[in-house]
mmCIF file of C-alpha atoms (C1' of nucleotides) in Angstrom:
data_model
loop_
_atom_site.group_PDB
_atom_site.id
_atom_site.type_symbol
_atom_site.label_atom_id
_atom_site.label_comp_id
_atom_site.label_asym_id
_atom_site.label_seq_id
_atom_site.Cartn_x
_atom_site.Cartn_y
_atom_site.Cartn_z
ATOM 1 C CA MET A 85 98.622 91.181 93.079
ATOM 2 C CA ASP A 86 95.093 91.030 94.312
ATOM 3 C CA GLN A 87 94.244 93.994 92.209
ATOM 4 C CA SER A 88 91.740 93.242 89.556
ATOM 5 C CA PHE A 89 92.044 94.068 85.924
ATOM 6 C CA TYR A 90 90.067 97.233 86.495
ATOM 7 C CA ASP A 91 92.333 98.476 89.258
ATOM 8 C CA MET A 92 95.427 97.837 87.197
ATOM 9 C CA VAL A 93 94.032 99.695 84.229
ATOM 10 C CA PHE A 94 92.739 102.546 86.353
ATOM 11 C CA ASP A 95 96.047 102.795 88.164
ATOM 12 C CA LEU A 96 97.993 102.915 84.949
ATOM 13 C CA VAL A 97 95.685 105.445 83.347
ATOM 14 C CA ARG A 98 95.991 107.641 86.410
ATOM 15 C CA LEU A 99 99.764 107.546 85.951
ATOM 16 C CA ILE A 100 99.468 109.066 82.507
ATOM 17 C CA PRO A 101 101.197 112.457 82.653
ATOM 18 C CA LYS A 102 99.311 115.545 81.633
ATOM 19 C CA GLY A 103 99.501 116.349 77.960
ATOM 20 C CA ARG A 104 100.271 112.718 77.175
ATOM 21 C CA VAL A 105 98.143 110.021 75.619
ATOM 22 C CA THR A 106 98.409 106.250 75.365
ATOM 23 C CA SER A 107 96.722 103.444 73.513
ATOM 24 C CA TYR A 108 94.577 100.626 74.853
ATOM 25 C CA GLY A 109 96.930 98.007 73.466
ATOM 26 C CA ALA A 110 99.920 99.608 75.190
ATOM 27 C CA ILE A 111 98.151 99.503 78.536
ATOM 28 C CA ALA A 112 96.934 95.978 78.005
ATOM 29 C CA ARG A 113 100.423 94.736 77.285
ATOM 30 C CA SER A 114 101.900 96.719 80.157
ATOM 31 C CA ILE A 115 99.646 94.990 82.655
ATOM 32 C CA GLY A 116 100.219 91.663 80.978
ATOM 33 C CA ALA A 117 96.886 91.404 79.259
ATOM 34 C CA GLY A 118 98.667 90.686 76.003
ATOM 35 C CA GLY A 119 96.276 91.373 73.168
ATOM 36 C CA SER A 120 93.292 91.970 75.368
ATOM 37 C CA ALA A 121 93.089 95.647 74.627
ATOM 38 C CA ARG A 122 89.321 95.294 74.605
ATOM 39 C CA MET A 123 89.341 94.649 78.307
ATOM 40 C CA VAL A 124 91.026 97.987 78.842
ATOM 41 C CA GLY A 125 88.165 99.698 77.110
ATOM 42 C CA TYR A 126 85.712 97.633 79.099
ATOM 43 C CA ALA A 127 87.342 98.863 82.289
ATOM 44 C CA MET A 128 87.071 102.412 81.020
ATOM 45 C CA ASN A 129 83.373 101.795 80.726
ATOM 46 C CA HIS A 130 83.292 101.908 84.507
ATOM 47 C CA ALA A 131 85.916 104.633 84.676
ATOM 48 C CA HIS A 132 83.270 107.243 85.335
ATOM 49 C CA LEU A 133 82.332 105.246 88.432
ATOM 50 C CA ALA A 134 85.897 104.940 89.680
ATOM 51 C CA HIS A 135 87.428 107.340 92.146
ATOM 52 C CA PRO A 136 89.379 109.452 91.918
ATOM 53 C CA ALA A 137 88.307 110.546 88.481
ATOM 54 C CA ILE A 138 90.214 108.809 85.712
ATOM 55 C CA PRO A 139 91.639 110.752 82.766
ATOM 56 C CA ALA A 140 90.057 108.438 80.270
ATOM 57 C CA HIS A 141 90.327 111.184 77.710
ATOM 58 C CA ARG A 142 94.050 110.444 77.639
ATOM 59 C CA VAL A 143 93.347 106.959 76.419
ATOM 60 C CA VAL A 144 92.849 106.520 72.704
ATOM 61 C CA ASN A 145 93.218 103.715 70.210
ATOM 62 C CA SER A 146 96.378 102.899 68.237
ATOM 63 C CA THR A 147 95.489 105.325 65.507
ATOM 64 C CA GLY A 148 95.021 108.130 68.029
ATOM 65 C CA LEU A 149 91.324 108.205 67.230
ATOM 66 C CA LEU A 150 88.979 109.198 70.061
ATOM 67 C CA THR A 151 86.925 106.050 69.830
ATOM 68 C CA GLY A 152 85.241 106.350 73.202
ATOM 69 C CA LYS A 153 84.428 110.020 73.001
ATOM 70 C CA PHE A 154 80.753 109.108 72.900
ATOM 71 C CA HIS A 155 81.058 107.409 76.250
ATOM 72 C CA PHE A 156 81.999 110.624 77.965
ATOM 73 C CA ALA A 157 79.510 112.995 79.515
ATOM 74 C CA THR A 158 79.609 114.799 76.201
ATOM 75 C CA PRO A 159 81.375 113.766 72.976
ATOM 76 C CA ASP A 160 83.144 117.092 72.804
ATOM 77 C CA LEU A 161 84.352 116.812 76.376
ATOM 78 C CA MET A 162 87.122 114.411 75.443
ATOM 79 C CA GLN A 163 88.487 116.644 72.731
ATOM 80 C CA GLU A 164 88.158 119.686 74.969
ATOM 81 C CA LEU A 165 90.100 118.043 77.765
ATOM 82 C CA LEU A 166 92.861 116.930 75.432
ATOM 83 C CA GLU A 167 93.209 120.360 73.903
ATOM 84 C CA GLN A 168 93.129 121.788 77.390
ATOM 85 C CA GLU A 169 96.202 119.742 78.248
ATOM 86 C CA GLY A 170 98.012 120.810 75.128
ATOM 87 C CA VAL A 171 97.070 117.889 72.920
ATOM 88 C CA LEU A 172 95.853 119.034 69.548
ATOM 89 C CA VAL A 173 92.844 117.093 68.374
ATOM 90 C CA LYS A 174 91.438 117.291 64.896
ATOM 91 C CA ASP A 175 88.656 115.236 63.381
ATOM 92 C CA ASP A 176 88.477 113.267 66.644
ATOM 93 C CA LYS A 177 92.075 112.283 66.048
ATOM 94 C CA VAL A 178 95.134 113.158 68.107
ATOM 95 C CA GLN A 179 97.628 115.141 66.077
ATOM 96 C CA ASN A 180 101.290 114.245 66.600
ATOM 97 C CA PHE A 181 99.995 111.132 68.321
ATOM 98 C CA LYS A 182 103.436 109.598 68.286
ATOM 99 C CA GLN A 183 104.782 112.721 69.915
ATOM 100 C CA HIS A 184 102.141 112.796 72.641
ATOM 101 C CA PHE A 185 102.216 109.038 73.018
ATOM 102 C CA TRP A 186 103.188 107.943 76.507
ATOM 103 C CA ASP A 187 104.562 104.467 76.934
ATOM 104 C CA PRO A 188 103.511 102.911 80.283
ATOM 105 C CA MET A 189 106.681 100.867 80.258
ATOM 106 C CA ASP A 190 108.591 104.118 80.418
ATOM 107 C CA GLU A 191 107.253 104.666 83.935
ATOM 108 C CA LEU A 192 107.471 101.043 84.914
ATOM 109 C "C1'" DA B 212 78.565 76.480 83.783
ATOM 110 C "C1'" DT B 213 77.433 78.752 79.184
ATOM 111 C "C1'" DT B 214 76.493 82.594 76.130
ATOM 112 C "C1'" DG B 215 77.029 87.214 74.655
ATOM 113 C "C1'" DT B 216 79.213 91.474 74.421
ATOM 114 C "C1'" DG B 217 82.863 95.003 74.463
ATOM 115 C "C1'" DA B 218 85.999 102.890 74.620
ATOM 116 C "C1'" DC B 219 90.491 97.102 70.604
ATOM 117 C "C1'" DC B 220 94.510 95.142 67.808
ATOM 118 C "C1'" DT B 221 96.652 92.856 64.005
ATOM 119 C "C1'" DC B 222 96.868 90.303 59.829
ATOM 120 C "C1'" DT B 223 95.450 89.356 55.151
ATOM 121 C "C1'" DC B 224 93.288 90.253 50.575
ATOM 122 C "C1'" DC C 128 95.458 102.596 50.560
ATOM 123 C "C1'" DG C 129 90.765 100.506 52.057
ATOM 124 C "C1'" DA C 130 87.775 96.918 53.799
ATOM 125 C "C1'" DG C 131 86.931 92.458 56.192
ATOM 126 C "C1'" DA C 132 87.624 88.818 59.509
ATOM 127 C "C1'" DG C 133 89.619 86.607 63.578
ATOM 128 C "C1'" DG C 134 91.424 86.625 68.172
ATOM 129 C "C1'" DC C 135 91.905 87.920 72.733
ATOM 130 C "C1'" DC C 136 90.429 88.138 77.980
ATOM 131 C "C1'" DA C 137 87.192 89.673 81.468
ATOM 132 C "C1'" DC C 138 82.642 90.696 83.277
ATOM 133 C "C1'" DA C 139 77.312 90.457 83.455
ATOM 134 C "C1'" DA C 140 73.011 87.920 83.040
#
DNA sequence: ATTGTGACCTCTC
DNA sequence: CGAGAGGCCACAA
């Protein structure tokens, strides 16, 4: 695959169904990054530059905490988007995270 | 080529 | 249960 790490991450994130969330580590392992979950977040750093728009708000850490909410246009935007899709967010944390969790391997 | 940094994860105390 | 440290890979300067 000539696709770079970014493209793989972006592609996978774009495949995340609405109302579902996933963790950086899950994505990293799905693409074969192993324990390089940090790279996933790094890619998300350029997510706002990628096209089409990437639902980065559906990507949270293992604890379901909205770590990168500050990287969005507005910190509240991430929570708003999640709630908009039916994901309840409280204290910057995804409620029923396990329930809303979407395993990339499930699609692959 | 080397150094530094990063929207993290996991283990151990 | 809470805090700390290490590790991991990729990209930018």
